[in-house]
Amino acid sequence: MNFHPQARPRHLVLVLGDQLNQDSAAFDGFDPACDAVWMAEVAEESTHVWSHKARIAMFLSAMRHFRDALRAQGVTVHYRQLDDAANTGNFRGELTATVSRLCPKRLIWVEAGEWRVQTCLESTARALGVDFEVRPDRHFLCSREEFARHARGRKQLRMEFFYREMRRKHRVLMDGDEPAGGAWNFDAENREAFGKEGPGDLQAPLAFAPDELTREVLALVEKRFANHPGSLARFDWPMTPEQARASLDDFVAHGLPHFGRYQDAMWSGTDAARTHAALRQHAFLHHSRLSAAMNLKLLDPRVVVAEAERAYRQGRAPLPAVEGFIRQILGWREYVRGIYWQFMPGYLELNELQATEPLPAFYWTGDTDLNCLRHVIGQTLEFGYAHHIQRLMVTGLFALLLGVKPQAVHEWYLAMYVDAVEWVELPNTLGMSQHADGGLMASKPYVATGKYIQRMSNYCAGCRFDPAKSTGDDACPFTTLYWDFLLRHEKFLAKNQRMTMQLRNLARLEATTRRSIRKQAEKMRSALASAPRS
Ligand code: FAD
Ligand code: SF4
C-alpha cells in the first residue's frame, strides 16, 4: 500500500541512473506505506562531458523503465523528467526542491559511482539540514574497505594477485584449493587474430527494438541534445533486468565459447558488406556487450560469473574462454573500482608523463585518413561501443603516443560510451591507457607501432599508410609516434625493466633516423593541434 504522494515520507530513497537495482542496500527496510523513492533526470549529467546521444538515452530510458517497474509495485516515486518545465538541470537543485516540498525525515542512498556526485549529494543534504545515510554498494564483490585492506602496505597493486584472492574467496573456477585446469591464467591460449579469412559467419548479439518508452526518450534526446556526438539510429541496448538477463544467456550460448581466443581481435567488414547486420557483427564480434547493463545495475556480476562457470562445468564453453571472461569481471572490473575509490579525488589530476597536447578534433567525428581510427571512432559514433582492444590499442594508444593531456582523453571516453561511468572509465583511461598514474595500475605503458594493429585487425589493408614505416609520406603515424614516444620518455622508461627490450631496439636507431622521426612527429602534432574544432 503506498501513501499519498505529497505526504511526508519517513525515508526518501535516492536512486541514481546507475543504481537501477531493487535488491540494493538502499531498499533494505523500505516500507511503501511510509517511504518513497526520488529519481531525477538532470541535464548536467549529459553535458558536464559532451555525451554521446546513445549514452544519454541509455541512462534515461533505463531509469524510466525502473521507475515504472517500481510504480507498478505500488511504490511512490518522485520522478523529475528532463522535459519537465521546472527542471533545474542539476542534482543540487532537484534534491533541494523535493526535500523542501516533502520534508522527509531521512535521505537514504547507496554510495554514488562517481566522486563528484557523491560529494554533491552529501553537501546538498548537509546544506538542507536533513538527516542522511549512505549505504555501501553491494553490487560489487569487493567492498571499498576490502580493497583498501588489500592495498595496504603493498608497493605495487597488480590485478593478477587481486584476482587470485577474489577467485579463492568467492570459490570461482576452483577445484578444491587449486584453480580449475591447474592454472590461474590462460592468456597464452587467448588473443588470436582472425587471420586473412576474417571472423566468418558470426551470430549477431541479441538486439532489443526500442519500445514506446525508449522511443519517447530517443525523440527527447534527439531534440534536446541535437548537437551532441553520435547516432541513435542503431540503438538496441537492453533496458530492463529481463532484457539484460536475455543478453547474458544469448552471449553464454553463442559468444562465450570463442571469447578468449578472439578477445583482442578487431575486424572491419568490406564496404560492400556494410549492412546493418554486418556492422553489428563486426562491432561486437564475440564480446558480451554486457558492460552497460552491469554498470547500470540491471545485471548482477555474480550471476554473470556463475553462468559463465556453469557453461564450462557443463562442457558448453572451453576453460580458456571462460577464465578469460571471468577475469574481466571478477578481476579487472572489481580492481579498477578499488583503484578509483582508493585514489580519488587526486587520481583525476594525475599526469605523470606531463602530456599537454589537445585531443585531435577528429575524435569527435571520425574524419581522419588513419583507417584504424576512422573505423573505431566511426563505430563508436554509430553504436556508443568499442571493445577493449579498440579502446586501448587504437584510440587510447594514439592519444598516448601523441601526448594528449590525459584529462582531455578521460573526458572523451566518459562521453562516448554507453557503459561509461567514472569509477570504471577513469582508471582504465588515466591508468591503463595513458600511464598518467606512473604505473600504479599497469606495470608499463601500453605502447606499440602500427604493426600491432596490422597483426590484430584488417584495418591496415585499407589504409594509405604503411605500418612498417616510421618516416616519409606513407609512414604510419602510430609507428612514427611510437619511436617518438620512446625518444621523448627514454629516461623515464629506462627505470622500468619491462621496457628493456623496446629501449634496446631504440638504441639501434641511427641519429639521422631519430631526428627525422622527431621532426615528422612534431609536424604531425602541429597539424593536428591547428585542425578546426567543432
Ligand atoms: P567484454 O569484452 O565482453 O568483457 C566482459 C565484461 O568485463 C565487460 O562487460 C566489463 O564489465 C568487464 N571488463 C572488461 N574489461 C574491463 C576493464 N578493463 N575494466 C573494467 N571492466 C572490464 N568499461 C566500462 O564498463 N565502462 C567504461 O567507461 C570503460 N572505459 C574504458 C576506457 C578505456 C580507455 C579502456 C581501455 C577500457 C574501458 N572499459 C570500460 C573497459 C572495457 O573496454 C569495456 O568494459 C568493454 O569493452 C565493454 O564491452 P563488453 O561488455 O562487450 O565487454
Ligand atoms: Fe592505422 Fe597505421 Fe594501420 Fe593505417 S597503417 S590502419 S594508421 S595502424
Tab-separated table of C-alpha atoms and ligand atoms in Angstrom, residues 251 259 263 284 286-292 294-295 325 327-329 332-334 336 385-389 391-393 396 413-414 417 419-426 428-430 432-433 441, ligand 1:
chain	number	residue	atom	x	y	z
A	251	PHE	CA	26.166	-14.406	-25.004
A	259	PHE	CA	35.582	-15.159	-26.260
A	263	GLN	CA	39.233	-11.319	-27.275
A	284	PHE	CA	30.581	-6.733	-31.189
A	286	HIS	CA	32.482	-12.370	-29.695
A	287	HIS	CA	32.138	-9.771	-26.941
A	288	SER	CA	29.291	-9.789	-24.461
A	289	ARG	CA	28.200	-6.115	-24.650
A	290	LEU	CA	27.043	-6.529	-21.048
A	291	SER	CA	29.061	-3.656	-19.545
A	292	ALA	CA	26.306	-1.031	-19.708
A	294	MET	CA	26.060	-4.292	-15.388
A	295	ASN	CA	27.158	-0.701	-14.770
A	325	PHE	CA	35.848	-13.725	-19.484
A	327	ARG	CA	38.916	-12.418	-15.243
A	328	GLN	CA	37.438	-9.307	-16.884
A	329	ILE	CA	34.586	-9.185	-14.390
A	332	TRP	CA	39.524	-6.117	-13.852
A	333	ARG	CA	36.085	-4.674	-13.119
A	334	GLU	CA	36.408	-5.013	-9.338
A	336	VAL	CA	39.521	-0.706	-11.286
A	385	TYR	CA	30.515	0.897	-28.264
A	386	ALA	CA	34.051	-0.297	-28.948
A	387	HIS	CA	35.641	-3.348	-27.398
A	388	HIS	CA	38.559	-3.229	-25.010
A	389	ILE	CA	41.402	-3.505	-27.520
A	391	ARG	CA	39.730	1.450	-26.838
A	392	LEU	CA	43.177	0.559	-25.504
A	393	MET	CA	45.244	-0.091	-28.623
A	396	GLY	CA	43.913	5.181	-26.435
A	413	TYR	CA	35.947	8.257	-23.021
A	414	LEU	CA	33.470	9.312	-20.366
A	417	TYR	CA	30.454	5.012	-24.487
A	419	ASP	CA	28.845	1.956	-20.441
A	420	ALA	CA	30.825	4.984	-19.288
A	421	VAL	CA	30.674	5.664	-15.551
A	422	GLU	CA	33.628	7.375	-13.934
A	423	TRP	CA	34.618	4.656	-11.429
A	424	VAL	CA	35.379	2.275	-14.319
A	425	GLU	CA	36.270	4.683	-17.099
A	426	LEU	CA	38.834	6.831	-15.259
A	428	ASN	CA	41.092	2.470	-17.484
A	429	THR	CA	41.834	5.739	-19.265
A	430	LEU	CA	44.268	7.546	-16.986
A	432	MET	CA	45.809	1.587	-18.083
A	433	SER	CA	45.686	3.537	-21.309
A	441	MET	CA	47.661	0.325	-12.483
B	1	FAD	P1	33.530	-7.907	-22.826
B	1	FAD	O1	34.738	-7.840	-23.653
B	1	FAD	O2	32.501	-8.892	-23.185
B	1	FAD	O3	34.019	-8.160	-21.311
B	1	FAD	C1	33.121	-8.623	-20.303
B	1	FAD	C2	32.967	-7.638	-19.196
B	1	FAD	O4	34.164	-7.494	-18.474
B	1	FAD	C3	32.590	-6.232	-19.612
B	1	FAD	O5	31.209	-6.134	-19.827
B	1	FAD	C4	33.075	-5.404	-18.444
B	1	FAD	O6	32.096	-5.312	-17.452
B	1	FAD	C5	34.248	-6.193	-17.907
B	1	FAD	N1	35.522	-5.603	-18.315
B	1	FAD	C6	36.296	-5.956	-19.368
B	1	FAD	N2	37.434	-5.239	-19.366
B	1	FAD	C7	37.360	-4.394	-18.324
B	1	FAD	C8	38.206	-3.390	-17.809
B	1	FAD	N3	39.391	-3.104	-18.353
B	1	FAD	N4	37.785	-2.711	-16.740
B	1	FAD	C9	36.604	-2.970	-16.153
B	1	FAD	N5	35.755	-3.918	-16.591
B	1	FAD	C10	36.141	-4.621	-17.656
B	1	FAD	N6	34.391	-0.327	-19.294
B	1	FAD	C11	33.234	0.148	-18.808
B	1	FAD	O7	32.381	-0.619	-18.361
B	1	FAD	N7	32.980	1.487	-18.797
B	1	FAD	C12	33.882	2.391	-19.279
B	1	FAD	O8	33.623	3.594	-19.266
B	1	FAD	C13	35.109	1.899	-19.804
B	1	FAD	N8	36.047	2.758	-20.300
B	1	FAD	C14	37.224	2.258	-20.787
B	1	FAD	C15	38.177	3.156	-21.274
B	1	FAD	C16	39.377	2.689	-21.771
B	1	FAD	C17	40.418	3.662	-22.253
B	1	FAD	C18	39.623	1.303	-21.803
B	1	FAD	C19	40.921	0.781	-22.337
B	1	FAD	C20	38.679	0.407	-21.337
B	1	FAD	C21	37.479	0.862	-20.814
B	1	FAD	N9	36.493	-0.025	-20.307
B	1	FAD	C22	35.333	0.490	-19.801
B	1	FAD	C23	36.746	-1.476	-20.228
B	1	FAD	C24	36.276	-2.290	-21.445
B	1	FAD	O9	36.756	-1.718	-22.627
B	1	FAD	C25	34.766	-2.422	-21.500
B	1	FAD	O10	34.270	-2.869	-20.257
B	1	FAD	C26	34.309	-3.423	-22.556
B	1	FAD	O11	34.863	-3.077	-23.805
B	1	FAD	C27	32.795	-3.460	-22.624
B	1	FAD	O12	32.346	-4.280	-23.660
B	1	FAD	P2	31.703	-5.719	-23.391
B	1	FAD	O13	30.627	-5.595	-22.387
B	1	FAD	O14	31.357	-6.304	-24.705
B	1	FAD	O15	32.922	-6.448	-22.703
